[in-house]
Every structure is written in C-alpha cells, then in structure tokens.
C-alpha cells in the first residue's frame, strides 16, 4: 500500500521443455497489483499455443520465471518454478484419466529417508531413489506419513512419477498429546 513499488514492473516468462520461449510474456506495473488489493484481483495469465503435456511417459516440464524490474530496467528479484501441464479427469466409470488416457497407479509407499544418509535429502540421492523406482516399474509413489522433500518432488517431476504427497499419518486419533 506504500509508494515503494512505484516504477517497478513484474515480468512473467515461460519456457518450454526445450528451453525456448513459450506463450506470451506478460508485464504488469506494480500499480496494477496495488489497485487490485481494494477490489478486483489482478492475475497474470500466459497463453500457450501447442502445449507439451506432462505424464508418466512424457515428463515435459516448463519453467515459469517471475522477474521484478526496477525503473532502470534492472532485475531486483527473481523467482523460478518448474512445472508440468496436464489435464486430469476422474470418474467411477473410468478411474483416473491423465491427458485423456486412463492411468493405473503402480507404486508403493516410501519414507523420507536415504539409508545411511538418514533424513538428509540431497537431490542426487532423491534422484537415484526415483530412478530405481521408475526402473522397477513404478509410475507412482505415496510419501508415507510425512510430506516428501522438494528434491524428491523435483526428481519425480523430471522422471514422470505421480505423487500422493501425504501430510499426516493420523486423522481421527493421535499418537501423542497435541498431535
């Protein structure tokens, strides 16, 4: 609500799985967002032509970059997110459909640990674990009892493994007071 954002621009860019620009790049003045706080919300949109969909057989990943640009056209801050685009449908008749194809989830539960490394989750260890599961025929995993690490999420996205990222291991009763 202050004037500290005057002259700043928010730029949103999207690159396709090969690293080429995809869709329209969007730019917004921070004033656009500030005016939205009292009324209509401003939501950046990017229109993409031919989308390369993500699934367990085609793990196509896009990068979304959000840049904060000052009045001298210098990057002040930047955030980046890697994501896949998919179409999900589910019904009693057809089960889960991903990108128009019925998918049977084949996998198991994994815990947030890496053998002798313990609960440490370096990307290389998580990638190795995901590669072993994929080679064994898994297309899905469930993070048993706790959220999975960001490194494992990234490895699964890259390899095409579906994830049920479990938050809690108890719902109606607790193991300890204040669970």
One Martini backbone bead per residue (centre of mass of N, CA, C, O) as a GRO file, in nm:
protein
  179
    1UNK     BB    1   0.050   0.067  -0.002
    2UNK     BB    2   0.290   0.196  -0.095
    3UNK     BB    3   0.540   0.376  -0.300
    4UNK     BB    4   0.779   0.157  -0.340
    5UNK     BB    5   0.657   0.037  -0.633
    6UNK     BB    6   0.729   0.258  -0.803
    7UNK     BB    7   0.840   0.160  -1.130
    8UNK     BB    8   0.760  -0.130  -1.117
    9UNK     BB    9   0.801  -0.459  -1.273
   10UNK     BB   10   0.620  -0.746  -1.380
   11UNK     BB   11   0.769  -1.044  -1.514
   12UNK     BB   12   0.645  -1.310  -1.728
   13UNK     BB   13   0.794  -1.629  -1.804
   14UNK     BB   14   0.806  -1.895  -2.061
   15UNK     BB   15   0.939  -2.225  -2.090
   16UNK     BB   16   1.004  -2.495  -2.251
   17UNK     BB   17   1.149  -2.808  -2.245
   18UNK     BB   18   1.386  -2.677  -2.447
   19UNK     BB   19   1.401  -2.346  -2.357
   20UNK     BB   20   1.186  -2.206  -2.509
   21UNK     BB   21   0.974  -1.984  -2.576
   22UNK     BB   22   0.640  -1.965  -2.426
   23UNK     BB   23   0.424  -1.782  -2.509
   24UNK     BB   24   0.328  -1.506  -2.339
   25UNK     BB   25   0.455  -1.225  -2.224
   26UNK     BB   26   0.428  -1.060  -1.910
   27UNK     BB   27   0.327  -0.723  -1.796
   28UNK     BB   28   0.340  -0.539  -1.478
   29UNK     BB   29   0.245  -0.308  -1.279
   30UNK     BB   30   0.237  -0.261  -0.944
   31UNK     BB   31  -0.019  -0.085  -0.961
   32UNK     BB   32  -0.210  -0.311  -1.054
   33UNK     BB   33  -0.196  -0.462  -0.780
   34UNK     BB   34  -0.270  -0.238  -0.581
   35UNK     BB   35  -0.560  -0.189  -0.699
   36UNK     BB   36  -0.654  -0.494  -0.636
   37UNK     BB   37  -0.678  -0.488  -0.318
   38UNK     BB   38  -0.973  -0.333  -0.316
   39UNK     BB   39  -1.070  -0.547  -0.545
   40UNK     BB   40  -0.972  -0.656  -0.818
   41UNK     BB   41  -0.793  -0.919  -0.921
   42UNK     BB   42  -0.465  -0.977  -1.030
   43UNK     BB   43  -0.392  -1.214  -1.300
   44UNK     BB   44  -0.159  -1.372  -1.446
   45UNK     BB   45  -0.127  -1.447  -1.800
   46UNK     BB   46  -0.060  -1.734  -2.019
   47UNK     BB   47  -0.042  -1.806  -2.355
   48UNK     BB   48  -0.057  -2.127  -2.511
   49UNK     BB   49  -0.030  -2.309  -2.762
   50UNK     BB   50   0.142  -2.583  -2.789
   51UNK     BB   51   0.117  -2.830  -2.562
   52UNK     BB   52   0.333  -3.010  -2.343
   53UNK     BB   53   0.252  -3.275  -2.180
   54UNK     BB   54   0.230  -3.429  -1.861
   55UNK     BB   55   0.366  -3.758  -1.777
   56UNK     BB   56   0.496  -4.074  -1.725
   57UNK     BB   57   0.598  -4.075  -2.045
   58UNK     BB   58   0.590  -3.731  -2.054
   59UNK     BB   59   0.809  -3.517  -1.877
   60UNK     BB   60   0.707  -3.216  -1.933
   61UNK     BB   61   0.884  -2.909  -1.866
   62UNK     BB   62   0.831  -2.596  -1.726
   63UNK     BB   63   0.929  -2.247  -1.702
   64UNK     BB   64   0.873  -2.004  -1.449
   65UNK     BB   65   0.933  -1.649  -1.463
   66UNK     BB   66   0.977  -1.398  -1.207
   67UNK     BB   67   1.021  -1.046  -1.248
   68UNK     BB   68   1.177  -0.767  -1.092
   69UNK     BB   69   1.160  -0.435  -1.223
   70UNK     BB   70   1.306  -0.148  -1.250
   71UNK     BB   71   1.341   0.183  -1.378
   72UNK     BB   72   1.639   0.063  -1.504
   73UNK     BB   73   1.600  -0.244  -1.600
   74UNK     BB   74   1.650  -0.406  -1.335
   75UNK     BB   75   1.701  -0.684  -1.151
   76UNK     BB   76   1.577  -0.741  -0.820
   77UNK     BB   77   1.396  -1.005  -0.868
   78UNK     BB   78   1.371  -1.379  -0.860
   79UNK     BB   79   1.154  -1.643  -0.977
   80UNK     BB   80   1.130  -2.009  -0.998
   81UNK     BB   81   0.932  -2.258  -1.183
   82UNK     BB   82   0.860  -2.598  -1.208
   83UNK     BB   83   0.632  -2.746  -1.457
   84UNK     BB   84   0.343  -2.921  -1.536
   85UNK     BB   85   0.104  -3.006  -1.790
   86UNK     BB   86  -0.237  -3.113  -1.719
   87UNK     BB   87  -0.515  -3.344  -1.757
   88UNK     BB   88  -0.778  -3.401  -1.521
   89UNK     BB   89  -0.969  -3.704  -1.464
   90UNK     BB   90  -1.260  -3.842  -1.280
   91UNK     BB   91  -1.426  -4.169  -1.237
   92UNK     BB   92  -1.603  -4.455  -1.188
   93UNK     BB   93  -1.569  -4.562  -1.486
   94UNK     BB   94  -1.241  -4.447  -1.548
   95UNK     BB   95  -1.107  -4.311  -1.332
   96UNK     BB   96  -0.800  -4.209  -1.408
   97UNK     BB   97  -0.727  -3.921  -1.613
   98UNK     BB   98  -0.445  -3.842  -1.830
   99UNK     BB   99  -0.469  -3.681  -2.109
  100UNK     BB  100  -0.710  -3.904  -2.188
  101UNK     BB  101  -0.573  -4.133  -2.007
  102UNK     BB  102  -0.582  -4.421  -1.855
  103UNK     BB  103  -0.462  -4.469  -1.512
  104UNK     BB  104  -0.251  -4.685  -1.342
  105UNK     BB  105  -0.138  -4.715  -1.028
  106UNK     BB  106   0.220  -4.792  -0.974
  107UNK     BB  107   0.325  -4.866  -0.637
  108UNK     BB  108   0.434  -4.696  -0.331
  109UNK     BB  109   0.578  -4.656  -0.024
  110UNK     BB  110   0.767  -4.381   0.112
  111UNK     BB  111   1.030  -4.256   0.288
  112UNK     BB  112   1.213  -3.995   0.455
  113UNK     BB  113   1.489  -4.153   0.332
  114UNK     BB  114   1.867  -4.248   0.290
  115UNK     BB  115   1.973  -4.444   0.472
  116UNK     BB  116   2.279  -4.347   0.579
  117UNK     BB  117   2.177  -4.037   0.546
  118UNK     BB  118   1.890  -4.031   0.622
  119UNK     BB  119   1.698  -3.730   0.615
  120UNK     BB  120   1.864  -3.654   0.403
  121UNK     BB  121   1.795  -3.459   0.070
  122UNK     BB  122   1.960  -3.490  -0.179
  123UNK     BB  123   1.914  -3.488  -0.507
  124UNK     BB  124   2.085  -3.737  -0.589
  125UNK     BB  125   1.940  -3.935  -0.395
  126UNK     BB  126   1.649  -3.890  -0.498
  127UNK     BB  127   1.701  -3.960  -0.793
  128UNK     BB  128   1.799  -4.248  -0.747
  129UNK     BB  129   1.539  -4.351  -0.618
  130UNK     BB  130   1.350  -4.281  -0.857
  131UNK     BB  131   1.498  -4.453  -1.070
  132UNK     BB  132   1.454  -4.726  -0.934
  133UNK     BB  133   1.144  -4.715  -0.934
  134UNK     BB  134   1.107  -4.683  -1.239
  135UNK     BB  135   1.260  -4.947  -1.322
  136UNK     BB  136   1.047  -5.125  -1.144
  137UNK     BB  137   0.751  -4.985  -1.255
  138UNK     BB  138   0.691  -4.724  -1.149
  139UNK     BB  139   0.438  -4.433  -1.147
  140UNK     BB  140   0.411  -4.427  -0.821
  141UNK     BB  141   0.385  -4.242  -0.504
  142UNK     BB  142   0.391  -4.250  -0.142
  143UNK     BB  143   0.420  -4.042   0.128
  144UNK     BB  144   0.487  -4.173   0.423
  145UNK     BB  145   0.346  -3.956   0.682
  146UNK     BB  146   0.506  -3.736   0.499
  147UNK     BB  147   0.641  -3.502   0.348
  148UNK     BB  148   0.818  -3.445   0.078
  149UNK     BB  149   1.080  -3.350  -0.076
  150UNK     BB  150   1.182  -3.124  -0.309
  151UNK     BB  151   1.381  -3.314  -0.449
  152UNK     BB  152   1.175  -3.545  -0.503
  153UNK     BB  153   0.971  -3.384  -0.661
  154UNK     BB  154   1.169  -3.310  -0.891
  155UNK     BB  155   1.244  -3.599  -0.975
  156UNK     BB  156   0.955  -3.693  -1.044
  157UNK     BB  157   0.895  -3.483  -1.257
  158UNK     BB  158   1.135  -3.562  -1.449
  159UNK     BB  159   1.045  -3.887  -1.467
  160UNK     BB  160   0.731  -3.954  -1.418
  161UNK     BB  161   0.601  -3.933  -1.113
  162UNK     BB  162   0.353  -3.992  -0.918
  163UNK     BB  163   0.202  -3.810  -0.629
  164UNK     BB  164   0.135  -3.874  -0.283
  165UNK     BB  165   0.133  -3.611  -0.054
  166UNK     BB  166   0.161  -3.667   0.268
  167UNK     BB  167   0.088  -3.513   0.582
  168UNK     BB  168  -0.052  -3.744   0.754
  169UNK     BB  169  -0.091  -4.041   0.990
  170UNK     BB  170  -0.335  -3.891   1.132
  171UNK     BB  171  -0.692  -3.813   1.195
  172UNK     BB  172  -0.876  -3.930   1.462
  173UNK     BB  173  -0.603  -3.989   1.605
  174UNK     BB  174  -0.346  -3.996   1.850
  175UNK     BB  175  -0.023  -4.063   1.976
  176UNK     BB  176  -0.014  -3.775   2.105
  177UNK     BB  177  -0.022  -3.512   2.259
  178UNK     BB  178  -0.105  -3.261   2.025
  179UNK     BB  179  -0.144  -3.397   1.731
   0.00000   0.00000   0.00000
